[in-house]
CSV table of C-alpha atoms in Angstrom, one decimal:
chain,number,residue,atom,x,y,z
L,1,MET,CA,45.4,140.5,202.0
L,2,ASN,CA,47.2,141.3,198.8
L,3,SER,CA,44.1,142.4,196.8
L,4,ASN,CA,44.4,145.7,195.0
L,5,ARG,CA,41.3,147.9,195.2
L,6,PHE,CA,40.3,150.4,192.5
L,7,PHE,CA,37.3,152.8,192.6
L,8,VAL,CA,35.8,154.0,189.4
L,9,ARG,CA,33.5,157.1,189.3
L,10,SER,CA,31.5,157.6,186.1
L,11,ALA,CA,28.4,159.7,185.2
L,12,GLY,CA,27.6,160.4,188.8
L,13,LEU,CA,27.6,156.7,189.7
L,14,SER,CA,30.1,155.2,192.1
L,15,LEU,CA,31.3,151.8,191.1
L,16,ALA,CA,33.5,149.7,193.4
L,17,VAL,CA,35.5,147.1,191.6
L,18,VAL,CA,37.6,144.7,193.6
L,19,LEU,CA,40.4,143.2,191.5
L,20,LEU,CA,42.1,140.2,193.2
L,21,GLY,CA,45.8,139.8,192.8
L,22,GLY,CA,46.6,138.2,189.5
L,23,PHE,CA,43.5,139.5,187.7
L,24,THR,CA,44.4,140.5,184.1
L,25,PRO,CA,42.7,140.8,180.8
L,26,GLU,CA,44.0,137.2,180.1
L,27,ARG,CA,41.9,136.0,183.0
L,28,ALA,CA,38.8,137.7,181.6
L,29,MET,CA,39.5,136.0,178.3
L,30,ALA,CA,39.6,132.7,180.1
L,31,ALA,CA,35.8,132.7,180.2
L,32,SER,CA,35.9,131.5,176.6
L,33,ASN,CA,34.0,128.3,175.7
L,34,MET,CA,35.4,125.0,176.9
L,35,ARG,CA,36.4,122.6,174.2
L,36,SER,CA,34.5,119.3,174.3
L,37,ALA,CA,36.5,116.1,174.1
L,38,SER,CA,33.4,114.2,172.9
L,39,GLY,CA,33.9,113.0,169.3
L,40,ALA,CA,37.5,114.5,169.1
L,41,ALA,CA,39.6,113.1,166.3
L,42,LEU,CA,42.0,110.5,167.7
L,43,ALA,CA,45.7,110.5,166.7
L,44,PRO,CA,47.7,107.2,166.6
L,45,GLY,CA,48.2,106.1,170.2
L,46,ASP,CA,45.2,108.0,171.5
L,47,VAL,CA,42.7,106.3,173.9
L,48,ALA,CA,39.1,107.4,174.5
L,49,PRO,CA,36.7,105.5,176.7
L,50,GLY,CA,33.1,104.9,175.6
L,51,ARG,CA,30.8,103.7,178.4
L,52,LEU,CA,31.9,104.5,182.0
L,53,TYR,CA,31.4,102.0,184.8
L,54,SER,CA,30.6,102.5,188.5
L,55,ARG,CA,33.5,100.5,190.1
L,56,ASP,CA,35.1,102.2,193.0
L,57,ALA,CA,38.8,101.9,193.5
L,58,THR,CA,39.7,100.3,196.8
L,59,GLU,CA,43.5,100.7,196.9
L,60,GLY,CA,46.1,103.5,196.4
L,61,ILE,CA,43.6,106.4,196.9
L,62,GLY,CA,43.2,109.2,199.4
L,63,PRO,CA,42.0,112.8,199.5
L,64,GLY,CA,44.1,115.8,198.8
L,65,ARG,CA,45.0,117.8,195.7
L,66,VAL,CA,48.6,117.8,194.5
L,67,SER,CA,49.8,119.9,191.6
L,68,VAL,CA,53.3,119.7,190.1
L,69,SER,CA,55.1,121.5,187.3
L,70,ASN,CA,58.5,120.5,185.9
L,71,PRO,CA,60.8,121.8,183.2
L,72,ALA,CA,61.2,119.8,180.0
L,73,SER,CA,64.2,119.7,177.8
L,74,PRO,CA,63.5,121.1,174.3
L,75,LYS,CA,66.6,119.6,172.9
L,76,GLN,CA,64.6,116.9,171.3
L,77,PRO,CA,61.3,117.4,169.4
L,78,LEU,CA,58.1,116.3,171.1
L,79,ALA,CA,58.1,112.5,171.1
L,80,ALA,CA,55.3,110.8,169.2
L,81,PRO,CA,52.9,108.9,171.5
L,82,LEU,CA,53.2,105.1,171.5
L,83,ALA,CA,51.0,103.6,168.9
L,84,PRO,CA,50.0,99.9,168.3
L,85,GLU,CA,52.8,97.9,166.7
L,86,THR,CA,52.4,95.2,164.2
L,87,ARG,CA,53.7,91.9,165.5
L,88,ARG,CA,54.9,89.5,162.8
L,89,SER,CA,55.6,85.8,163.0
L,90,LYS,CA,57.2,83.1,160.8
L,91,SER,CA,57.2,80.6,163.6
L,92,THR,CA,55.0,78.3,165.6
L,93,VAL,CA,55.0,76.2,168.8
L,94,LEU,CA,53.6,72.8,169.4
L,95,HIS,CA,53.1,71.2,172.8
L,96,VAL,CA,53.1,67.8,174.3
L,97,ALA,CA,51.6,68.1,177.8
L,98,PRO,CA,53.3,66.4,180.8
L,99,ARG,CA,52.1,62.8,181.5
L,100,SER,CA,51.3,62.2,177.9
L,101,ALA,CA,51.7,58.9,176.0
L,102,ALA,CA,54.4,58.5,173.3
L,103,THR,CA,53.3,60.2,170.1
L,104,GLN,CA,54.3,61.6,166.7
L,105,LEU,CA,53.9,65.2,165.6
L,106,GLU,CA,54.0,66.6,162.1
L,107,LEU,CA,55.8,69.9,161.4
L,108,PRO,CA,54.9,71.7,158.2
L,109,ILE,CA,58.2,73.2,156.9
L,110,ASP,CA,57.7,75.3,153.8
L,111,ALA,CA,61.2,76.9,153.8
L,112,PRO,CA,63.8,74.6,155.4
L,113,ASP,CA,66.8,76.8,154.4
L,114,GLU,CA,68.1,78.4,157.6
L,115,ALA,CA,65.1,77.1,159.5
L,116,TRP,CA,65.4,76.0,163.2
L,117,VAL,CA,63.6,73.5,165.3
L,118,MET,CA,64.0,73.8,169.1
L,119,ILE,CA,62.9,71.0,171.4
L,120,ILE,CA,62.4,72.2,174.9
L,121,PRO,CA,61.5,69.8,177.7
L,122,LYS,CA,59.1,71.1,180.3
L,123,GLY,CA,59.9,71.5,184.0
L,124,ASN,CA,63.0,72.8,185.8
L,125,ASP,CA,65.0,69.6,186.1
L,126,ALA,CA,67.9,70.1,183.6
L,127,LYS,CA,69.1,66.5,184.0
L,128,ALA,CA,65.6,65.0,183.4
L,129,GLY,CA,65.3,67.3,180.4
L,130,GLU,CA,68.6,66.2,178.9
L,131,ASP,CA,67.5,62.5,179.3
L,132,ALA,CA,64.2,63.2,177.7
L,133,LEU,CA,65.8,64.7,174.6
L,134,ARG,CA,67.5,61.3,173.9
L,135,ASP,CA,64.0,60.0,173.5
L,136,VAL,CA,63.1,62.4,170.6
L,137,ALA,CA,63.9,61.9,166.9
L,138,LEU,CA,63.3,64.2,164.0
L,139,PHE,CA,62.7,63.0,160.4
L,140,ASP,CA,62.8,65.3,157.4
L,141,ALA,CA,60.3,65.5,154.6
L,142,LYS,CA,62.0,62.6,152.8
L,143,GLY,CA,61.6,60.4,155.9
L,144,VAL,CA,65.4,60.4,156.7
L,145,ARG,CA,66.4,60.9,160.3
L,146,ALA,CA,67.6,64.5,160.5
L,147,ASP,CA,68.1,65.4,164.2
L,148,ARG,CA,71.8,64.3,164.4
L,149,ARG,CA,72.8,66.2,161.2
L,150,ALA,CA,70.7,69.2,162.3
L,151,THR,CA,72.3,69.2,165.8
L,152,ARG,CA,75.8,69.3,164.3
L,153,ASP,CA,74.9,72.1,161.9
L,154,ALA,CA,73.4,74.1,164.9
L,155,GLN,CA,76.5,73.6,166.9
L,156,ASN,CA,78.7,74.8,164.1
L,157,GLN,CA,76.5,77.8,163.5
L,158,MET,CA,76.7,78.8,167.2
L,159,GLY,CA,80.4,77.9,167.7
L,160,VAL,CA,79.6,75.2,170.3
L,161,ASP,CA,82.1,72.5,171.1
L,162,PRO,CA,80.1,69.4,172.3
L,163,ALA,CA,83.3,67.7,173.5
L,164,ARG,CA,84.1,70.7,175.7
L,165,LEU,CA,80.5,70.7,177.1
L,166,LYS,CA,80.8,67.0,178.0
L,167,ALA,CA,84.2,67.4,179.6
L,168,GLU,CA,83.0,70.3,181.8
L,169,GLY,CA,79.8,68.5,182.7
L,170,ILE,CA,77.5,71.2,181.1
L,171,LEU,CA,74.0,69.9,180.6
L,172,LYS,CA,72.1,70.6,177.3
L,173,PRO,CA,68.5,70.8,178.4
L,174,ILE,CA,67.4,72.2,175.0
L,175,ALA,CA,67.9,70.7,171.6
L,176,MET,CA,68.6,73.2,168.8
L,177,LEU,CA,68.4,71.8,165.3
L,178,ARG,CA,69.3,73.8,162.2
L,179,LEU,CA,67.7,72.6,159.0
L,180,ASN,CA,68.9,73.1,155.4
L,181,ARG,CA,67.6,73.2,151.9
L,182,GLU,CA,68.6,69.6,151.1
L,183,MET,CA,66.2,68.3,153.7
L,184,GLY,CA,63.3,69.4,151.5
L,185,ARG,CA,60.0,71.1,152.0
L,186,GLY,CA,57.0,69.3,153.4
L,187,LYS,CA,55.9,67.6,156.5
L,188,TYR,CA,58.7,66.7,159.0
L,189,LYS,CA,57.9,64.2,161.7
L,190,VAL,CA,59.0,64.3,165.4
L,191,GLN,CA,58.8,61.1,167.3
L,192,ILE,CA,58.2,61.7,171.0
L,193,GLY,CA,59.1,58.6,173.1
L,194,ALA,CA,57.5,57.6,176.4
L,195,LYS,CA,60.1,59.2,178.6
L,196,ALA,CA,59.9,62.6,176.7
L,197,ALA,CA,56.1,62.5,176.6
L,198,ALA,CA,55.8,61.8,180.3
L,199,LEU,CA,58.0,64.9,181.0
L,200,GLY,CA,56.3,67.0,178.4
L,201,VAL,CA,58.0,69.0,175.6
L,202,ALA,CA,57.5,72.2,173.6
L,203,ILE,CA,58.7,72.3,170.0
L,204,GLU,CA,59.3,75.7,168.4
L,205,ILE,CA,59.8,75.9,164.6
L,206,ARG,CA,61.2,79.1,163.0
L,207,VAL,CA,61.3,79.5,159.2
L,208,PRO,CA,62.9,83.0,158.6
L,209,SER,CA,63.3,82.5,154.9
L,210,SER,CA,59.6,81.7,154.4
L,211,THR,CA,57.4,84.1,152.5
L,212,ILE,CA,54.4,83.2,154.6
L,213,GLU,CA,54.0,85.6,157.6
L,214,LEU,CA,51.3,86.1,160.2
L,215,SER,CA,50.7,89.7,161.4
L,216,LEU,CA,48.8,91.0,164.3
L,217,THR,CA,47.9,94.7,164.8
L,218,SER,CA,45.8,95.9,167.7
L,219,SER,CA,43.3,98.7,167.0
L,220,ALA,CA,44.4,100.6,170.1
L,221,MET,CA,47.0,100.4,172.9
L,222,GLN,CA,44.2,100.2,175.4
L,223,LEU,CA,40.9,98.4,175.0
L,224,PHE,CA,37.7,98.8,177.0
L,225,PRO,CA,34.7,96.4,177.5
L,226,GLY,CA,31.9,97.0,175.1
L,227,ASP,CA,33.9,99.1,172.7
L,228,ASP,CA,34.7,98.0,169.1
L,229,GLY,CA,38.3,97.0,170.0
L,230,TYR,CA,39.9,94.3,167.9
L,231,VAL,CA,43.1,92.9,166.6
L,232,THR,CA,43.6,92.8,162.8
L,233,VAL,CA,44.9,89.3,161.7
L,234,GLY,CA,46.9,89.4,158.5
L,235,LEU,CA,48.5,86.7,156.4
L,236,GLN,CA,51.1,87.6,153.8
L,237,SER,CA,52.3,85.1,151.2
L,238,GLU,CA,54.0,85.3,147.8
L,239,ALA,CA,52.0,82.2,146.8
L,240,PRO,CA,48.2,82.3,146.7
L,241,VAL,CA,46.7,81.1,150.0
L,242,ASP,CA,44.7,78.0,149.3
L,243,HIS,CA,42.9,78.0,152.6
L,244,VAL,CA,43.5,79.1,156.2
L,245,ARG,CA,41.9,78.6,159.6
L,246,TYR,CA,42.4,81.0,162.4
L,247,GLU,CA,42.2,80.2,166.1
L,248,ALA,CA,42.5,83.0,168.8
L,249,SER,CA,42.8,82.7,172.5
L,250,LEU,CA,43.0,85.3,175.3
L,251,TYR,CA,45.5,85.2,178.2
L,252,ASN,CA,44.9,87.3,181.4
L,253,PRO,CA,47.6,89.4,183.1
L,254,ARG,CA,48.9,86.2,184.8
L,255,PHE,CA,49.2,84.6,181.4
L,256,GLU,CA,46.5,82.1,182.1
L,257,ARG,CA,44.4,81.1,179.2
L,258,GLU,CA,40.9,82.5,179.7
L,259,ARG,CA,38.8,82.0,176.6
L,260,THR,CA,38.6,81.9,172.8
L,261,VAL,CA,38.0,84.9,170.7
L,262,PRO,CA,36.0,84.9,167.4
L,263,VAL,CA,38.0,85.8,164.3
L,264,VAL,CA,35.6,87.2,161.7
L,265,LYS,CA,36.0,88.7,158.2
L,266,VAL,CA,35.2,92.4,158.0
L,267,GLY,CA,35.5,93.7,154.4
L,268,ASN,CA,38.8,92.5,153.1
L,269,GLU,CA,40.5,91.7,156.4
L,270,TYR,CA,40.1,89.3,159.4
L,271,ARG,CA,39.6,90.6,162.9
L,272,ALA,CA,39.8,89.0,166.3
L,273,MET,CA,37.0,90.8,168.1
L,274,VAL,CA,38.6,91.2,171.5
L,275,SER,CA,36.4,93.7,173.2
L,276,ARG,CA,33.3,91.7,172.4
L,277,ALA,CA,34.8,88.7,174.3
L,278,MET,CA,35.6,90.8,177.4
L,279,ASN,CA,33.4,92.5,180.0
L,280,GLU,CA,33.6,94.8,183.0
L,281,LYS,CA,34.3,91.8,185.4
L,282,ASP,CA,37.6,91.1,183.7
L,283,GLU,CA,40.9,91.9,185.3
L,284,THR,CA,42.6,95.2,184.6
L,285,GLY,CA,46.1,95.0,183.2
L,286,ALA,CA,48.1,93.7,180.2
L,287,TRP,CA,46.4,90.9,178.3
L,288,VAL,CA,47.8,88.7,175.5
L,289,LEU,CA,46.0,87.6,172.3
L,290,GLU,CA,47.5,84.4,170.8
L,291,VAL,CA,46.5,83.6,167.2
L,292,ARG,CA,47.3,80.4,165.3
L,293,ALA,CA,47.0,80.3,161.5
L,294,VAL,CA,47.0,76.8,159.9
L,295,GLY,CA,46.5,76.3,156.2
L,296,SER,CA,48.1,75.9,152.8
L,297,ALA,CA,49.7,78.4,150.3
L,298,GLY,CA,50.9,77.4,146.9
L,299,GLY,CA,50.3,73.7,147.8
L,300,GLN,CA,52.6,74.0,150.9
L,301,ASP,CA,51.2,73.5,154.4
L,302,PHE,CA,52.0,76.0,157.0
L,303,ASP,CA,51.5,76.7,160.7
L,304,ARG,CA,52.1,80.1,162.2
L,305,LEU,CA,51.6,81.3,165.8
L,306,GLY,CA,51.7,84.9,166.9
L,307,GLN,CA,51.1,86.9,170.0
L,308,THR,CA,50.3,90.6,170.7
L,309,ALA,CA,49.7,92.4,174.0
L,310,PHE,CA,47.3,95.2,174.8
L,311,GLY,CA,46.1,97.0,177.9
L,312,PHE,CA,42.6,96.4,179.2
L,313,ALA,CA,40.8,98.7,181.6
L,314,VAL,CA,37.3,99.2,182.9
L,315,PRO,CA,37.0,103.0,182.7
L,316,THR,CA,35.3,105.0,185.4
L,317,ALA,CA,36.1,108.5,184.2
L,318,ARG,CA,36.9,110.5,181.0
L,319,ILE,CA,38.0,114.0,180.0
L,320,ALA,CA,34.8,115.9,179.2
L,321,SER,CA,36.3,119.2,178.1
L,322,VAL,CA,39.3,121.4,178.2
L,323,GLY,CA,39.6,125.2,178.2
L,324,LYS,CA,39.8,128.5,180.1
L,325,GLU,CA,43.4,128.7,179.1
L,326,ARG,CA,45.0,131.7,180.7
L,327,LEU,CA,48.2,133.5,181.7
L,328,VAL,CA,48.5,134.3,185.4
L,329,ARG,CA,50.4,137.5,186.2
L,330,GLU,CA,51.8,138.9,189.4
L,331,PRO,CA,51.0,142.5,190.3
L,332,GLY,CA,54.2,143.7,188.6
L,333,GLY,CA,53.0,142.2,185.3
L,334,LYS,CA,55.2,139.2,185.0
L,335,VAL,CA,53.6,135.9,184.0
L,336,THR,CA,54.0,133.4,186.8
L,337,ALA,CA,52.0,130.5,185.3
L,338,LEU,CA,50.0,129.2,182.4
L,339,GLU,CA,46.9,127.4,183.5
L,340,VAL,CA,44.2,125.4,181.8
L,341,ASP,CA,41.1,123.7,183.3
L,342,VAL,CA,40.3,120.0,182.6
L,343,VAL,CA,36.8,118.9,183.3
L,344,LEU,CA,36.3,115.2,184.2
L,345,ASP,CA,33.2,113.0,184.2
L,346,SER,CA,33.5,110.4,186.8
L,347,GLN,CA,31.2,107.4,187.7
L,348,ALA,CA,33.2,106.0,190.6
L,349,LEU,CA,35.4,106.9,193.6
L,350,ASP,CA,39.1,107.0,192.6
L,351,ARG,CA,42.1,109.2,192.7
L,352,TYR,CA,42.5,110.7,189.2
L,353,GLU,CA,45.6,112.2,187.7
L,354,VAL,CA,45.7,114.6,184.7
L,355,THR,CA,49.0,115.2,182.9
L,356,GLY,CA,50.0,117.4,180.0
L,357,THR,CA,53.0,118.9,178.2
L,358,LEU,CA,53.5,122.5,177.2
L,359,VAL,CA,55.2,122.9,173.9
L,360,ALA,CA,56.7,125.9,172.0
L,361,THR,CA,57.2,126.2,168.3
L,362,ASP,CA,60.8,126.9,167.2
L,363,ALA,CA,61.9,129.0,164.2
L,364,LYS,CA,61.6,125.9,161.9
L,365,GLY,CA,58.0,125.2,163.0
L,366,VAL,CA,59.0,122.2,165.1
L,367,GLU,CA,57.1,121.7,168.4
L,368,ARG,CA,59.4,121.3,171.4
L,369,PRO,CA,58.5,120.5,175.0
L,370,VAL,CA,59.2,123.2,177.5
L,371,ALA,CA,57.3,122.1,180.6
L,372,GLU,CA,55.2,119.3,182.0
L,373,ALA,CA,52.4,119.4,184.6
L,374,GLN,CA,50.5,116.9,186.7
L,375,VAL,CA,47.5,117.4,189.0
L,376,THR,CA,45.8,114.7,191.0
L,377,ASP,CA,42.9,114.5,193.5
L,378,GLN,CA,40.3,112.1,194.8
L,379,PHE,CA,36.8,112.3,193.4
L,380,ALA,CA,33.5,110.4,193.7
L,381,ALA,CA,30.9,110.2,190.9
L,382,GLY,CA,30.1,113.5,189.3
L,383,THR,CA,31.7,116.3,187.3
L,384,HIS,CA,35.0,117.7,188.6
L,385,THR,CA,37.6,120.2,187.4
L,386,LEU,CA,41.4,119.9,187.7
L,387,THR,CA,43.7,122.7,186.7
L,388,LEU,CA,47.0,122.0,185.0
L,389,ARG,CA,49.4,124.7,186.1
L,390,PHE,CA,52.7,125.2,184.1
L,391,GLU,CA,55.2,127.3,185.9
L,392,ALA,CA,56.1,130.2,183.6
L,393,GLY,CA,59.7,130.0,184.8
L,394,HIS,CA,60.0,126.4,183.6
L,395,ALA,CA,58.7,127.4,180.1
L,396,GLY,CA,61.1,130.4,180.0
L,397,LEU,CA,64.3,128.4,180.5
L,398,SER,CA,64.4,127.6,176.8
L,399,LYS,CA,63.8,131.2,175.8
L,400,LEU,CA,61.2,130.0,173.3
L,401,ASP,CA,58.1,132.2,173.3
L,402,GLY,CA,55.0,132.8,171.3
L,403,SER,CA,51.7,130.9,171.6
L,404,TYR,CA,52.4,127.8,173.7
L,405,ALA,CA,50.3,124.7,173.0
L,406,LEU,CA,49.0,121.9,175.1
L,407,ARG,CA,50.0,118.4,174.0
L,408,GLY,CA,49.9,114.9,175.5
L,409,LEU,CA,46.8,115.4,177.6
L,410,GLN,CA,46.2,112.2,179.6
L,411,LEU,CA,43.9,111.0,182.4
L,412,TYR,CA,45.0,108.2,184.7
L,413,SER,CA,43.4,106.2,187.5
L,414,LEU,CA,45.8,106.0,190.3
L,415,GLY,CA,43.6,103.5,192.1
L,416,THR,CA,44.0,101.0,189.3
L,417,ASN,CA,47.3,102.4,187.8
L,418,THR,CA,45.5,102.6,184.4
L,419,LEU,CA,45.3,105.0,181.5
L,420,TYR,CA,41.7,106.0,180.8
L,421,HIS,CA,42.0,108.8,178.3
L,422,ARG,CA,44.8,110.2,176.1
L,423,LEU,CA,44.6,113.0,173.6
L,424,ALA,CA,48.1,113.6,172.0
L,425,LYS,CA,47.1,116.8,170.4
L,426,GLY,CA,45.4,118.2,173.5
L,427,LEU,CA,42.4,119.3,171.5
L,428,ASP,CA,44.8,121.8,169.7
L,429,LEU,CA,44.5,124.2,172.6
L,430,ARG,CA,46.8,127.2,172.5
L,431,PHE,CA,47.5,129.8,175.2
L,432,PRO,CA,47.6,133.6,174.6
L,433,ALA,CA,50.9,134.6,173.0
L,434,VAL,CA,53.6,135.8,175.4
L,435,ARG,CA,57.1,137.0,175.1
L,436,ALA,CA,59.9,135.1,176.9
L,437,SER,CA,60.8,138.4,178.6
L,438,GLU,CA,57.4,138.5,180.2
L,439,LEU,CA,57.9,135.2,182.0
L,440,ALA,CA,58.9,135.2,185.6
L,441,ALA,CA,62.2,133.6,186.4
L,442,ALA,CA,62.3,130.0,187.6
L,443,GLU,CA,63.5,129.0,191.0
L,444,VAL,CA,66.8,127.2,190.3
L,445,THR,CA,66.7,123.8,192.0
L,446,PRO,CA,69.6,121.3,191.9
L,447,ALA,CA,67.8,119.4,189.1
L,448,ILE,CA,67.3,122.6,187.0
L,449,GLU,CA,70.9,123.6,187.7
L,450,SER,CA,72.1,120.2,186.4
L,451,MET,CA,70.0,120.6,183.3
L,452,VAL,CA,71.4,124.0,182.6
L,453,ARG,CA,75.0,122.8,183.0
L,454,ALA,CA,74.2,120.0,180.5
L,455,GLY,CA,72.9,122.5,178.0
L,456,GLU,CA,69.4,121.0,178.0
L,457,PHE,CA,67.7,124.3,177.4
L,458,ASP,CA,70.1,125.6,174.6
L,459,VAL,CA,67.9,125.6,171.5
L,460,GLY,CA,69.0,127.7,168.5
L,461,GLN,CA,66.3,129.8,167.0
């Protein structure tokens, strides 16, 4: 046993104190209060579950704790977490389902200059698709047939030689038509003949020079059932919007249309209330929200179609608190590790993984990653503690010292391969200050040796 024993005699009293190896004043300080994650301010890209659900994982789990530490290159500042992006659209898609009868569609084109119309037959038979395209005609806003002119303009724009394609027997299963200003603004018409309608076609319209744009912004990268998760639906237009109607649909991870989503006005914006339309029985994974905006602006009709994706999960655990940050020293006084406890609340059996990044602050006040740690174990319902352990030698490779901070704290479900909780700022937890000379040396593995040769740890102070 490596424990060091010290006996203290004071005022006639004999006190026996057993100090286990690694006990230091820093460990005594580790009894400080844990920081609660409840109600923590969320940074862009953060994810925090509300209600937890009792849904045991059935795959990809097993008992046994695994803890890993790896060095991180401080050459680049700490990357910002992924945050929801705004998806923008100046296009739309209309469909004629297979086995339909001959029909005519209207295409509202508010900005024909540099606009494109793509007619795409359905199915995988290129020869049948090329035949179907001969059964489709496009007429501009003046009622003049425009598909032949638009085809020539598209071929010239793309540098395509139709004679060469024909000579080499190359099929053209997609019609690409380029419009121009002379064709006029207004309602274009597409006549779909019997052969094309029987096969089915999709018609995509792109109007890049239009000032009417649909935008979609998810409230979070990951949404949970019962939470107030939504997608903001925006419509930008230089001309006043006369009227607009929104239609929103949800597609599951297999891109099958599941249900409609209500779009409601909240204050001065419209929101597709996604979380209210989903529940704990829905499939975990990447879902797609599709929104169509049909209306008129400045007297011109428009049709816009946009899509945005978001993660959906049924959370069974959350980070409850973080703390007891400490420096672990060997008997000689060198710091061998920096540890912090992460307490989880779980409502179901799963294998959970906690990850975090240790950062140092350089002379210019920029936070730079110096080490990463992961710890995983299988837990049932209850309160459990996992310890993130950063090897001191990994942090010391950069020669950056001071008070290291925890960043990028995340909780994953390995049973469902899903992110449950992310706190980019790590509750602003900082370790006791330490000098680089106090850190134990790292074991030089081939991976570390390669990073050293590449200068990944060379950061000027």
